[in-house]
Coordinates of C-alpha atoms in Angstrom, one line a residue:
Chain X
M1 CA -42.4 2.9 -17.8
K2 CA -41.4 5.0 -14.9
T3 CA -42.1 8.7 -15.0
Y4 CA -40.7 11.6 -13.1
N5 CA -43.6 14.0 -14.0
K6 CA -41.0 16.6 -14.8
E7 CA -40.4 19.1 -17.6
V8 CA -36.7 19.0 -18.3
L9 CA -34.6 21.5 -20.2
Y10 CA -31.3 19.9 -21.3
G11 CA -28.2 20.6 -23.2
L12 CA -26.1 18.0 -25.0
Y13 CA -22.3 18.5 -25.1
N14 CA -19.9 16.9 -27.5
D15 CA -17.0 16.9 -25.1
E16 CA -16.8 16.0 -21.4
H17 CA -14.4 18.9 -20.7
D18 CA -16.9 21.4 -22.0
M19 CA -19.5 19.8 -19.9
L20 CA -17.3 19.9 -16.8
K21 CA -16.6 23.6 -17.4
A22 CA -20.3 24.2 -17.8
I23 CA -21.1 22.4 -14.6
R24 CA -18.6 24.5 -12.6
E25 CA -20.0 27.7 -14.2
A26 CA -23.6 26.7 -13.5
R27 CA -22.7 26.1 -9.8
A28 CA -20.9 29.4 -9.7
Q29 CA -24.1 31.1 -11.0
H30 CA -26.2 29.1 -8.5
L31 CA -28.2 27.4 -11.2
E32 CA -29.7 24.2 -9.8
I33 CA -28.7 21.2 -12.0
W34 CA -31.3 18.4 -11.9
D35 CA -29.0 15.6 -13.2
V36 CA -26.1 14.9 -15.5
F37 CA -25.9 12.0 -17.9
T38 CA -22.6 10.7 -19.4
P39 CA -21.8 7.6 -21.4
F40 CA -18.9 6.7 -19.2
P41 CA -17.6 7.8 -15.7
V42 CA -16.0 11.2 -16.1
H43 CA -13.1 11.9 -13.8
G44 CA -13.8 14.8 -11.5
L45 CA -17.5 14.9 -12.1
D46 CA -18.6 14.1 -8.6
N47 CA -16.3 16.8 -7.3
A48 CA -17.6 19.3 -9.9
L49 CA -21.2 18.5 -8.9
G50 CA -20.3 18.8 -5.2
L51 CA -21.5 15.3 -4.5
T52 CA -20.7 13.8 -1.1
E53 CA -19.5 10.3 -0.5
S54 CA -22.1 7.6 -1.1
R55 CA -23.5 5.9 1.9
L56 CA -24.1 2.6 0.1
H57 CA -21.1 1.1 1.8
I58 CA -22.5 1.8 5.3
S59 CA -25.5 -0.2 4.3
G60 CA -23.1 -2.9 3.1
F61 CA -21.4 -3.0 6.5
I62 CA -24.7 -3.4 8.2
Y63 CA -25.9 -6.2 5.9
G64 CA -22.5 -7.9 6.3
A65 CA -22.7 -7.6 10.1
I66 CA -26.3 -9.1 10.0
G67 CA -25.0 -11.9 7.8
A68 CA -22.1 -12.7 10.1
I69 CA -24.3 -12.7 13.2
F70 CA -27.0 -14.7 11.5
G71 CA -24.6 -17.3 10.1
F72 CA -22.7 -17.8 13.3
G73 CA -25.9 -17.7 15.5
F74 CA -27.8 -20.1 13.3
M75 CA -25.0 -22.7 13.2
T76 CA -24.6 -22.3 17.0
W77 CA -28.3 -22.9 17.5
V78 CA -28.4 -25.8 15.2
F79 CA -25.4 -27.6 16.5
T80 CA -25.9 -26.9 20.2
R81 CA -29.7 -26.9 20.6
D82 CA -31.7 -28.1 17.7
W83 CA -29.8 -31.0 16.3
P84 CA -26.5 -31.6 18.0
I85 CA -24.2 -33.9 16.1
I86 CA -20.6 -34.8 16.8
F87 CA -18.4 -34.2 13.7
G88 CA -14.9 -35.6 13.8
G89 CA -14.8 -35.8 17.6
K90 CA -15.2 -32.0 17.9
P91 CA -17.3 -30.3 20.5
Y92 CA -20.8 -29.3 19.6
F93 CA -19.8 -25.6 19.6
S94 CA -16.8 -25.6 17.3
A95 CA -16.1 -21.9 16.5
P96 CA -13.3 -22.5 13.9
A97 CA -15.5 -24.8 11.9
F98 CA -18.2 -22.1 11.7
I99 CA -15.9 -19.4 10.5
P100 CA -15.9 -20.2 6.7
I101 CA -19.7 -20.4 6.5
T102 CA -19.9 -17.2 8.6
F103 CA -17.6 -15.5 6.1
E104 CA -19.6 -16.8 3.1
L105 CA -22.9 -15.5 4.6
T106 CA -21.3 -12.1 5.4
V107 CA -20.3 -11.8 1.8
L108 CA -23.7 -13.0 0.6
F109 CA -25.7 -10.7 2.7
A110 CA -23.5 -7.7 2.1
S111 CA -23.4 -8.2 -1.7
V112 CA -27.1 -9.1 -2.3
G113 CA -28.2 -6.4 0.2
M114 CA -26.1 -3.7 -1.5
V115 CA -27.4 -4.7 -5.0
V116 CA -31.0 -4.5 -3.8
T117 CA -30.4 -1.2 -2.0
F118 CA -28.6 0.3 -5.0
Y119 CA -31.4 -0.8 -7.4
T120 CA -34.0 0.6 -5.1
I121 CA -32.3 3.9 -4.7
C122 CA -31.8 4.3 -8.4
G123 CA -35.3 3.2 -9.2
M124 CA -34.0 0.3 -11.3
G125 CA -35.0 -3.3 -11.5
P126 CA -36.4 -6.0 -13.8
G127 CA -39.3 -4.7 -15.9
I128 CA -38.7 -1.0 -15.0
L129 CA -38.0 1.2 -18.0
N130 CA -36.3 4.4 -17.2
P131 CA -37.1 7.4 -19.5
T132 CA -34.2 8.8 -21.3
L133 CA -33.7 12.3 -22.5
D134 CA -31.8 11.3 -25.6
D135 CA -30.5 8.0 -26.7
R136 CA -27.1 9.4 -27.5
I137 CA -26.2 10.0 -23.9
T138 CA -25.3 6.3 -23.8
D139 CA -23.1 6.8 -26.8
D140 CA -21.2 10.0 -27.4
K141 CA -23.2 12.9 -25.8
F142 CA -22.8 14.5 -22.4
C143 CA -26.0 15.9 -21.0
I144 CA -26.7 18.6 -18.3
A145 CA -30.4 18.7 -17.4
F146 CA -32.4 21.3 -15.5
D147 CA -35.8 20.8 -13.9
T148 CA -38.1 23.5 -15.4
T149 CA -41.5 22.1 -14.2
N150 CA -42.3 25.1 -12.1
A151 CA -39.9 27.5 -13.6
S152 CA -41.0 30.9 -14.9
E153 CA -40.5 32.0 -18.5
A154 CA -37.6 34.3 -17.4
D155 CA -35.9 31.5 -15.5
E156 CA -36.2 29.1 -18.4
D157 CA -34.7 31.8 -20.7
K158 CA -31.8 32.2 -18.3
L159 CA -31.1 28.5 -18.3
R160 CA -31.4 28.3 -22.1
H161 CA -29.1 31.3 -22.4
F162 CA -26.6 29.6 -20.1
L163 CA -26.6 26.3 -22.0
N164 CA -26.1 28.3 -25.2
G165 CA -23.3 30.3 -23.8
S166 CA -21.4 27.3 -22.3
G167 CA -21.0 25.4 -25.6
A168 CA -24.0 23.0 -25.7
A169 CA -24.3 21.5 -29.2
E170 CA -28.0 20.9 -28.8
I171 CA -30.7 22.2 -26.5
D172 CA -34.1 20.7 -26.0
T173 CA -37.0 20.3 -23.6
K174 CA -38.8 17.1 -22.8
N175 CA -41.5 15.9 -20.5
I176 CA -40.5 12.7 -18.7
Chain V
M1 CA 13.0 19.4 -0.9
N2 CA 14.2 16.8 -3.3
Q3 CA 17.4 15.9 -1.5
F4 CA 17.2 14.2 1.9
T5 CA 19.7 15.4 4.5
F6 CA 20.3 13.1 7.4
A7 CA 20.2 15.5 10.3
A8 CA 22.7 15.2 13.1
R9 CA 19.9 15.0 15.6
Q10 CA 18.3 12.0 13.8
K11 CA 21.7 10.3 13.7
T12 CA 22.2 10.9 17.5
V13 CA 18.7 9.5 18.3
L14 CA 19.1 6.4 16.1
I15 CA 22.6 5.7 17.4
G16 CA 21.3 6.1 20.9
F17 CA 18.7 3.5 20.3
M18 CA 21.2 1.2 18.6
V19 CA 23.4 1.5 21.7
L20 CA 20.3 0.6 23.8
G21 CA 19.7 -2.4 21.6
L22 CA 23.3 -3.6 22.0
L23 CA 23.1 -3.0 25.7
C24 CA 19.9 -5.1 25.9
L25 CA 21.5 -7.9 23.8
G26 CA 24.6 -7.7 26.1
I27 CA 22.5 -7.9 29.3
T28 CA 20.5 -10.8 27.8
F29 CA 23.7 -12.6 26.9
M30 CA 25.1 -12.1 30.5
T31 CA 22.0 -13.1 32.4
D32 CA 21.1 -16.1 30.1
D33 CA 21.2 -19.8 30.5
Q34 CA 24.4 -21.7 29.5
F35 CA 23.3 -21.9 25.8
H36 CA 22.3 -18.2 25.7
T37 CA 19.0 -19.2 24.2
R38 CA 17.3 -15.9 25.0
F39 CA 20.1 -14.0 23.4
W40 CA 20.2 -16.1 20.2
T41 CA 16.4 -16.3 19.8
N42 CA 16.1 -12.5 20.2
Y43 CA 18.9 -12.0 17.7
L44 CA 17.4 -14.4 15.2
H45 CA 13.9 -13.0 15.7
N46 CA 14.9 -9.4 14.9
S47 CA 17.4 -10.3 12.1
V48 CA 14.8 -12.4 10.3
F49 CA 12.1 -9.8 10.8
F50 CA 14.0 -6.8 9.5
T51 CA 15.8 -8.7 6.7
G52 CA 12.4 -9.9 5.6
I53 CA 11.1 -6.3 5.6
A54 CA 14.0 -5.3 3.4
F55 CA 13.4 -8.2 1.0
M56 CA 9.7 -7.4 0.9
A57 CA 10.4 -3.8 -0.1
L58 CA 12.2 -5.0 -3.2
F59 CA 9.3 -7.4 -3.8
I60 CA 6.9 -4.5 -3.6
I61 CA 8.8 -2.5 -6.1
S62 CA 9.0 -5.5 -8.4
A63 CA 5.3 -6.4 -8.1
F64 CA 4.1 -2.8 -8.6
T65 CA 6.4 -2.2 -11.6
T66 CA 5.4 -5.5 -13.2
A67 CA 1.7 -4.6 -12.7
W68 CA 2.3 -1.4 -14.7
G69 CA 1.7 0.6 -11.5
G70 CA 2.5 4.3 -11.7
W71 CA 1.1 5.7 -8.5
F72 CA 4.0 4.6 -6.3
V73 CA 7.0 6.0 -8.2
N74 CA 7.3 9.1 -6.1
M75 CA 7.8 7.0 -3.0
K76 CA 9.9 4.2 -4.6
R77 CA 13.1 5.6 -3.2
V78 CA 11.9 4.7 0.2
W79 CA 11.5 1.1 -0.8
E80 CA 14.8 1.1 -2.6
A81 CA 16.3 2.4 0.7
F82 CA 14.4 -0.4 2.6
S83 CA 15.9 -3.0 0.4
S84 CA 19.4 -1.7 1.0
F85 CA 19.2 -3.2 4.5
M86 CA 19.5 -6.6 2.8
I87 CA 23.3 -6.2 2.9
P88 CA 23.5 -5.7 6.6
G89 CA 20.8 -8.3 6.9
L90 CA 23.0 -10.9 5.2
L91 CA 25.8 -10.0 7.7
L92 CA 23.4 -10.5 10.6
M93 CA 22.3 -13.9 9.3
L94 CA 25.9 -14.9 8.7
L95 CA 26.4 -14.6 12.4
V96 CA 23.7 -17.2 13.0
V97 CA 25.4 -19.4 10.4
I98 CA 28.8 -19.0 12.2
G99 CA 27.1 -19.8 15.4
L100 CA 25.6 -22.9 13.8
W101 CA 29.1 -24.2 12.7
G102 CA 30.8 -23.1 15.9
H103 CA 28.0 -24.6 18.2
F104 CA 27.6 -21.3 19.9
H105 CA 23.8 -21.7 20.0
H106 CA 21.2 -24.5 20.1
L107 CA 18.6 -22.8 18.1
Y108 CA 18.0 -25.6 15.6
H109 CA 17.2 -29.1 16.8
W110 CA 18.4 -30.6 13.5
S111 CA 21.9 -29.2 13.9
D112 CA 22.6 -31.6 16.7
A113 CA 24.0 -34.7 15.0
D114 CA 23.4 -37.1 18.0
E115 CA 19.8 -36.1 18.1
V116 CA 19.3 -36.6 14.4
A117 CA 20.9 -40.0 14.5
K118 CA 18.2 -41.3 16.9
D119 CA 15.3 -39.4 15.5
S120 CA 13.8 -41.0 12.4
I121 CA 11.7 -37.9 11.5
M122 CA 14.7 -35.5 11.6
A123 CA 16.9 -38.1 9.9
G124 CA 14.3 -38.2 7.1
K125 CA 14.6 -34.4 6.7
A126 CA 18.4 -34.3 7.0
G127 CA 18.8 -33.9 3.2
F128 CA 17.4 -30.4 3.5
L129 CA 17.8 -29.5 7.2
N130 CA 21.5 -29.6 7.5
K131 CA 24.3 -27.1 8.1
N132 CA 25.4 -27.0 4.5
W133 CA 22.0 -26.2 3.1
Y134 CA 21.4 -23.6 5.8
T135 CA 24.7 -21.9 5.0
F136 CA 24.5 -22.0 1.2
G137 CA 20.8 -21.3 1.3
T138 CA 21.4 -18.1 3.3
I139 CA 24.3 -17.0 1.2
I140 CA 23.1 -17.9 -2.2
I141 CA 19.5 -16.8 -1.8
M142 CA 20.3 -13.6 -0.1
G143 CA 23.1 -13.1 -2.6
I144 CA 20.5 -13.4 -5.4
W145 CA 18.3 -10.9 -3.7
I146 CA 21.1 -8.4 -3.2
F147 CA 22.2 -8.9 -6.8
F148 CA 18.7 -8.0 -8.0
Y149 CA 18.6 -5.1 -5.6
Q150 CA 21.9 -3.8 -7.0
R151 CA 20.7 -4.1 -10.6
I152 CA 17.3 -2.4 -10.0
R153 CA 18.8 0.3 -7.9
T154 CA 21.6 1.0 -10.3
L155 CA 19.2 1.3 -13.2
S156 CA 16.9 3.5 -11.2
L157 CA 19.7 5.9 -10.4
A158 CA 21.1 5.8 -13.9
E159 CA 17.7 6.7 -15.2
D160 CA 17.7 9.7 -12.9
R161 CA 21.1 10.9 -14.2
E162 CA 21.0 10.0 -17.9
G163 CA 17.4 9.0 -18.8
K164 CA 16.1 11.0 -21.8
G165 CA 12.5 9.8 -21.7
I166 CA 10.9 9.2 -25.0
A167 CA 14.2 10.2 -26.8
D168 CA 16.0 7.0 -25.7
G169 CA 12.8 5.0 -25.6
Y170 CA 12.7 4.8 -21.8
R171 CA 15.6 2.5 -22.1
H172 CA 16.3 2.3 -18.3
H173 CA 12.7 1.8 -17.4
K174 CA 12.4 -1.1 -19.9
L175 CA 15.4 -2.8 -18.3
I176 CA 14.0 -2.2 -14.8
R177 CA 10.8 -3.9 -16.0
I178 CA 12.7 -7.0 -17.1
W179 CA 14.7 -7.2 -13.9
T180 CA 11.7 -6.7 -11.7
A181 CA 9.6 -9.2 -13.6
A182 CA 12.5 -11.8 -13.4
F183 CA 12.8 -11.2 -9.7
L184 CA 9.1 -12.1 -8.9
P185 CA 9.2 -15.8 -9.4
I186 CA 12.7 -16.1 -8.0
A187 CA 11.5 -14.1 -4.9
G188 CA 8.5 -16.3 -4.5
F189 CA 10.4 -19.6 -4.4
S190 CA 13.5 -18.5 -2.7
S191 CA 11.7 -16.7 0.1
A192 CA 9.8 -19.8 0.8
A193 CA 12.9 -21.9 0.9
I194 CA 14.7 -19.5 3.2
I195 CA 11.7 -19.2 5.5
W196 CA 11.7 -23.0 5.9
Q197 CA 15.3 -22.9 6.9
W198 CA 15.3 -19.8 9.1
V199 CA 12.0 -20.1 10.9
M200 CA 10.0 -23.2 10.2
S201 CA 12.9 -25.6 11.0
L202 CA 13.0 -24.3 14.6
D203 CA 10.1 -26.8 15.1
A204 CA 12.1 -29.4 13.3
H205 CA 9.5 -32.2 13.5
W206 CA 6.6 -30.0 12.3
Y207 CA 5.9 -28.7 8.9
S208 CA 3.2 -26.8 7.2
T209 CA 2.9 -26.1 3.4
L210 CA 1.3 -22.8 4.1
F211 CA 4.0 -21.6 6.5
A212 CA 6.1 -19.7 3.9
W213 CA 3.2 -17.7 2.5
Y214 CA 1.9 -16.9 5.9
T215 CA 5.4 -15.7 7.1
G216 CA 5.8 -13.8 3.8
A217 CA 2.5 -12.1 4.3
S218 CA 3.6 -11.1 7.8
W219 CA 6.8 -9.5 6.3
F220 CA 4.7 -7.8 3.7
V221 CA 2.3 -6.2 6.1
A222 CA 5.2 -5.2 8.4
A223 CA 7.0 -3.6 5.5
M224 CA 3.8 -1.7 4.5
A225 CA 3.2 -0.5 8.1
L226 CA 6.8 0.7 8.4
T227 CA 6.6 2.5 5.0
I228 CA 3.5 4.4 6.1
M229 CA 5.0 5.4 9.4
L230 CA 8.2 6.6 7.8
L231 CA 6.5 8.5 5.0
I232 CA 4.2 10.3 7.5
Y233 CA 7.3 11.2 9.5
L234 CA 9.3 12.3 6.4
K235 CA 6.3 14.3 5.1
G236 CA 6.1 16.1 8.4
Q237 CA 9.8 17.0 8.0
G238 CA 9.1 18.6 4.7
Y239 CA 10.1 15.8 2.3
F240 CA 7.9 13.9 -0.2
Q241 CA 5.5 16.8 -0.6
S242 CA 4.2 15.3 -3.8
L243 CA 2.6 12.5 -1.7
T244 CA -1.0 13.3 -1.1
A245 CA -3.9 11.8 0.9
D246 CA -4.5 9.7 -2.2
H247 CA -1.2 8.0 -2.0
F248 CA -1.7 7.2 1.7
H249 CA -5.2 6.0 0.8
D250 CA -3.7 3.4 -1.5
L251 CA -1.0 2.4 1.0
G252 CA -3.8 2.1 3.6
K253 CA -5.7 -0.2 1.2
F254 CA -2.6 -2.4 0.9
L255 CA -2.2 -2.5 4.7
F256 CA -5.9 -3.3 5.1
G257 CA -6.0 -5.9 2.3
F258 CA -2.9 -7.7 3.2
S259 CA -3.8 -7.7 6.9
I260 CA -6.9 -9.7 5.8
F261 CA -4.7 -11.8 3.5
W262 CA -2.4 -12.6 6.4
T263 CA -5.5 -13.6 8.5
Y264 CA -6.8 -15.7 5.7
L265 CA -3.5 -17.6 5.6
W266 CA -3.2 -17.8 9.4
F267 CA -6.7 -19.2 9.6
S268 CA -6.3 -21.6 6.7
Q269 CA -3.2 -23.1 8.4
F270 CA -4.9 -23.2 11.8
M271 CA -8.3 -24.6 10.8
L272 CA -7.0 -27.5 8.6
I273 CA -4.6 -28.6 11.4
W274 CA -7.4 -28.2 14.0
Y275 CA -9.9 -30.1 11.9
A276 CA -7.6 -32.9 10.9
N277 CA -6.4 -33.2 14.5
V278 CA -3.2 -35.2 13.6
G279 CA -0.9 -35.2 16.5
E280 CA 2.3 -34.4 14.6
E281 CA 0.6 -31.3 13.2
T282 CA -1.4 -30.1 16.2
V283 CA 1.7 -30.0 18.4
Y284 CA 2.6 -26.6 16.9
F285 CA -0.7 -25.0 18.0
Q286 CA -1.1 -27.0 21.1
E287 CA 2.2 -25.5 22.4
R288 CA 1.2 -22.0 21.5
M289 CA -2.4 -22.1 22.7
Q290 CA -1.5 -23.7 26.0
N291 CA 1.6 -21.8 26.9
Y292 CA 1.2 -18.6 25.0
P293 CA -2.5 -17.8 25.2
V294 CA -2.2 -14.0 25.6
L295 CA 0.1 -13.7 22.6
F296 CA -1.8 -16.2 20.6
Y297 CA -5.0 -14.2 20.7
A298 CA -3.3 -10.8 20.9
N299 CA -1.7 -11.8 17.5
L300 CA -5.2 -12.0 15.9
A301 CA -6.5 -9.0 17.7
L302 CA -3.6 -6.7 16.7
N303 CA -3.1 -8.0 13.2
F304 CA -6.7 -8.6 12.1
I305 CA -9.4 -7.1 14.3
L306 CA -7.7 -3.8 14.9
P307 CA -6.6 -3.0 11.3
F308 CA -9.9 -4.4 10.0
F309 CA -12.1 -2.0 11.9
L310 CA -9.6 0.9 12.0
L311 CA -8.9 0.9 8.3
M312 CA -12.3 -0.1 7.0
R313 CA -13.6 3.4 6.5
N314 CA -12.2 5.3 3.6
D315 CA -11.7 8.6 5.4
N316 CA -9.5 6.9 8.1
K317 CA -7.1 5.8 5.3
R318 CA -6.8 9.5 4.3
K319 CA -5.9 10.8 7.8
Y320 CA -2.4 10.6 9.3
G321 CA -3.6 9.9 12.9
P322 CA -5.5 6.6 12.3
M323 CA -3.1 5.5 9.6
F324 CA -0.1 6.0 11.9
M325 CA -1.8 4.3 14.8
A326 CA -3.0 1.3 12.7
S327 CA 0.6 1.0 11.3
L328 CA 2.1 1.1 14.7
F329 CA -0.1 -1.6 16.1
V330 CA 0.2 -3.8 13.0
F331 CA 4.0 -3.4 12.9
F332 CA 4.3 -4.4 16.6
G333 CA 1.7 -7.1 16.0
H334 CA 3.7 -8.8 13.3
W335 CA 6.9 -8.5 15.4
L336 CA 4.9 -10.5 18.0
D337 CA 3.8 -12.9 15.3
F338 CA 7.5 -13.7 14.6
F339 CA 8.1 -14.0 18.3
L340 CA 5.4 -16.7 18.4
M341 CA 6.9 -18.4 15.4
I342 CA 10.4 -18.5 16.8
K343 CA 10.4 -18.6 20.6
P344 CA 8.5 -21.8 21.4
G345 CA 10.4 -24.1 19.1
A346 CA 13.8 -22.7 20.0
R347 CA 13.0 -22.9 23.7
H348 CA 11.9 -26.5 23.4
T349 CA 15.1 -27.4 21.6
A350 CA 17.2 -25.6 24.2
M351 CA 15.5 -27.3 27.1
E352 CA 16.0 -30.7 25.6
A353 CA 19.7 -29.8 25.1
M354 CA 19.9 -28.6 28.6
H355 CA 18.5 -31.8 30.0
H356 CA 21.0 -33.8 27.9
A357 CA 23.8 -31.7 29.2
D358 CA 22.6 -32.2 32.8
G359 CA 22.3 -35.9 32.1
A360 CA 18.7 -35.8 33.4
H361 CA 15.8 -37.8 32.0
A362 CA 16.3 -37.0 28.4
G363 CA 13.9 -34.4 27.3
E364 CA 11.0 -35.9 29.1
A365 CA 10.7 -33.0 31.5
A366 CA 11.1 -30.5 28.7
H367 CA 7.9 -31.8 27.0
H368 CA 5.9 -30.9 30.0
A369 CA 7.6 -27.7 30.9
V370 CA 5.0 -25.0 30.7
E371 CA 6.2 -22.6 33.3
F372 CA 6.1 -18.9 32.6
A373 CA 9.5 -17.5 31.5
M374 CA 10.1 -13.8 30.8
G375 CA 11.6 -13.4 27.3
F376 CA 10.2 -16.8 26.2
T377 CA 6.5 -16.9 26.9
I378 CA 6.1 -13.1 26.7
P379 CA 8.4 -10.4 25.4
G380 CA 10.2 -8.6 28.3
L381 CA 11.8 -5.2 28.4
L382 CA 15.0 -6.7 27.0
E383 CA 13.2 -7.9 23.9
I384 CA 11.5 -4.5 23.4
G385 CA 14.9 -2.8 23.8
T386 CA 16.5 -5.2 21.3
M387 CA 13.8 -4.6 18.8
L388 CA 14.2 -0.8 19.2
G389 CA 17.9 -1.2 18.6
F390 CA 17.4 -3.3 15.4
L391 CA 14.7 -0.9 14.3
A392 CA 17.1 2.1 14.8
G393 CA 19.8 0.2 12.9
F394 CA 17.3 -0.5 10.1
L395 CA 16.2 3.1 9.9
Y396 CA 19.8 4.3 10.0
V397 CA 20.6 2.3 6.9
V398 CA 17.4 3.4 5.2
L399 CA 17.9 7.1 5.9
N400 CA 21.5 6.9 4.9
T401 CA 20.6 5.3 1.6
L402 CA 17.9 8.0 1.1
T403 CA 20.6 10.7 1.1
K404 CA 22.3 9.2 -1.9
A405 CA 19.8 10.0 -4.5
P406 CA 17.1 12.7 -5.2
L407 CA 13.9 11.7 -3.6
S408 CA 11.8 12.1 -6.7
P409 CA 12.8 9.9 -9.7
A410 CA 12.6 12.8 -12.2
N411 CA 13.0 10.7 -15.4
D412 CA 10.7 7.8 -14.4
P413 CA 8.0 7.7 -17.1
Y414 CA 5.3 7.4 -14.5
I415 CA 6.3 10.4 -12.4
G416 CA 3.5 12.5 -13.9
E417 CA 1.0 9.8 -13.2
A418 CA 2.2 9.5 -9.6
T419 CA 2.1 13.2 -9.0
H420 CA -1.5 13.5 -10.3
H421 CA -2.7 10.4 -8.6
H422 CA -6.4 10.5 -7.6
V423 CA -8.4 7.8 -6.1
W424 CA -11.1 9.8 -4.3
P425 CA -13.7 11.6 -6.4
Y426 CA -15.1 13.6 -3.5
I427 CA -13.9 16.7 -1.7
D428 CA -12.0 15.8 1.5

């Protein structure tokens, strides 16, 4: 079990529109949201949270480029230096014949690399259990969570008051 | 502005370029060899290219409608306008047909009865490659396309005037769905057949089963590129204000994706022929790689490498500058692609015919003729001028059709979805 070592105050909403409204309001009041959990992708959520574009695809491009260079380079080395064989009367260095394999390795490197990167960033993987605030966030509840580990009583009251006022159906704290 | 007005200034500019095109065609005709090969290849090249773009626009509407697409309906008038060029396109192709019967040109090797008689390969293909098939293929297939265009366009306009939405059960839209879905398989088979006749038969001995798809993909990308450029221009003029960066993002994805699709087909055709190394197949690429090396590799650079890297990033697809530039290069690139498909075969045929006419050693010299020739191994200024003339004619027809209907199809059931189209979750 992974732990965040955090004390979290969270509110559960019954409707994603209430949650979106609450997020916009929280940002307007400069309340720092730790995370948001929803059972499905909510349209406009990234925008409301002010998230910037993911950089995962940049890593994907780099992995793909490495795969392309590796595939093409390896075949070139094998067929011109290490073990030259003539196939079908073609020259040792036959670029068109290398293209399909180069393409496959580009896709393989980019996809596997992106999966590994994504899992690493999200702290996921085989055997890792992520703590959940409430099981119903994978079913029908929309959750806004605040980090209150080092918050003063007054701050926590303010957050609690905000959750109450913005239509949260349930409010709770949890150490995860 | 929901109603397009064809400004006098735009008309003047377009007519100016059309005159330039005619002038270039005229000069080409005057300064040409005795068969007017350069004139006829330029004419065929541009007619096929722009007629194909018009056809692809109708195909795009049909494919998107059948796929339950909603995002495109506030720009579908542009594609309807594109497809209206099929009628002038048919007239342009009919001139090639008339030339075929009247022996005004020597574009097609198989149209020469003496040649076919002593050539077993062409004799074997004579059941398909003959004047009758060429004529009826052109008239019937383009007639079918134009018929479908008329049906879909008429229904689309009727929907605008009398559509009552849910009250009449989206009657017009349902009919459009039927017509567009019916058009797709017809378009798939008929475009292949017509491409074999118009383009592939220029190299009468050679054939490739991938050729029709590859040419069709070329048309598709060119149509997409022209759409993007025209929409950016029209949006700058104050029309199509409901189109946002999200719409251009999706158009950019199509340009990007289908550029790669084109490359995939190009490479599939090339690699199999290269690997198998059968003489009757390699002759096509041998000719092009030996005598047209600049165009051959520029083709790949313009139509694959450039759009691949320029349009790979999301934010580039949402900016007018990079999108316009990529579209411009790709549009020109696919025009060059058609140049490469048409010129070598037609030139070869003409040279053999010329040697026959001169009574010299029949065709032997033609096989080895590799010398550089402006207008044949590379597009000259006359080719560029002719292309601009055809482009201006195409745009004249398109803009003229745009004036005939409101730009936004108000009663289309998907107009709301198109107006609120979002593909980008982040702040620009």
